[in-house]
Coordinates of C-alpha atoms in Angstrom, one line a residue:
M42 CA 155.5 113.9 155.9
V43 CA 158.6 112.6 154.2
A44 CA 158.3 108.8 153.9
R45 CA 161.5 108.2 151.8
H46 CA 164.3 110.3 150.4
E47 CA 167.1 109.2 148.0
I48 CA 169.9 111.1 146.4
D49 CA 172.6 110.4 143.9
Y50 CA 175.6 112.7 144.2
L51 CA 177.0 113.0 140.6
R52 CA 179.6 115.7 140.8
P53 CA 181.2 117.6 143.6
L54 CA 179.8 121.0 144.4
V55 CA 182.0 123.2 146.5
H56 CA 180.4 125.3 149.2
R57 CA 179.9 128.9 148.3
H58 CA 177.4 131.7 148.9
T59 CA 176.2 131.8 145.3
P60 CA 172.9 129.9 144.8
I61 CA 172.4 127.0 142.4
D62 CA 169.3 126.0 140.4
I63 CA 167.1 123.2 141.8
E64 CA 164.5 121.9 139.4
L65 CA 161.7 119.8 140.7
W66 CA 158.7 118.1 139.4
V67 CA 156.1 115.4 140.4
T68 CA 157.0 112.0 139.0
K69 CA 154.2 110.0 140.6
I70 CA 150.8 110.7 142.2
G71 CA 149.2 107.9 144.2
A72 CA 146.1 107.8 146.4
A73 CA 148.1 108.5 149.6
A74 CA 151.6 109.4 148.4
T75 CA 153.4 111.6 145.9
T76 CA 157.0 111.3 144.5
I77 CA 158.9 114.5 143.8
G78 CA 162.0 114.4 141.5
Y79 CA 164.9 117.0 141.8
E80 CA 168.0 118.0 140.0
M81 CA 170.6 120.3 141.5
I82 CA 172.2 122.2 138.6
D83 CA 175.0 124.7 138.4
G84 CA 176.1 126.2 135.1
G85 CA 174.2 123.6 133.1
T86 CA 175.9 120.7 135.0
V87 CA 173.7 118.3 137.1
H88 CA 175.5 117.8 140.4
A89 CA 172.9 115.7 142.1
R90 CA 169.5 113.9 141.4
A91 CA 167.1 113.2 144.2
R92 CA 163.7 111.7 144.8
T93 CA 161.4 112.2 147.8
V94 CA 158.2 110.3 148.6
I95 CA 155.8 112.5 150.6
V96 CA 152.7 111.3 152.4
P97 CA 149.9 113.6 153.6
Y98 CA 149.5 113.3 157.4
D99 CA 146.6 114.0 159.7
L100 CA 148.1 115.6 162.8
E101 CA 145.0 115.2 164.9
K102 CA 144.6 111.5 164.2
E103 CA 148.4 110.9 164.1
R104 CA 148.3 108.9 160.9
P105 CA 148.8 109.2 157.1
R106 CA 145.8 110.1 155.0
R107 CA 144.7 110.2 151.4
L108 CA 145.4 113.1 149.1
S109 CA 142.5 115.6 148.8
V110 CA 141.0 116.6 145.4
V111 CA 142.6 120.0 145.8
E112 CA 146.0 118.6 146.6
R113 CA 145.9 116.2 143.7
S114 CA 144.8 119.0 141.3
F115 CA 147.7 121.1 142.5
L116 CA 150.3 118.3 142.1
E117 CA 149.0 117.4 138.6
R118 CA 150.1 120.8 137.3
Y119 CA 153.7 119.7 138.0
F120 CA 153.4 116.0 136.9
D121 CA 156.0 114.8 134.4
D122 CA 156.8 111.1 134.6
A123 CA 159.0 111.3 131.5
T124 CA 161.7 113.1 133.4
D125 CA 162.0 110.2 135.9
T126 CA 164.4 108.4 133.6
A127 CA 167.5 108.4 135.9
P128 CA 166.6 106.2 138.8
V129 CA 168.2 107.0 142.1
R130 CA 170.2 104.0 143.3

């Protein structure tokens, strides 16, 4: 479940049918939440930076839950807190 989403629009990006690159990485792994960082890039220019906090959710119990060992292990492969240097305001 998305608990929070923030985005900084840095440069205009005109609509077109050509795809752009979106780089993403994990910037924080907590017991019951993970933060994902993103950059939207076109031709080497960063047009936007974003951050999303996601929380695992138990649909049957209708409440947030802790990350499993398997989920944490998967997320750790993409962990890079050094790239979280441009805070979203």
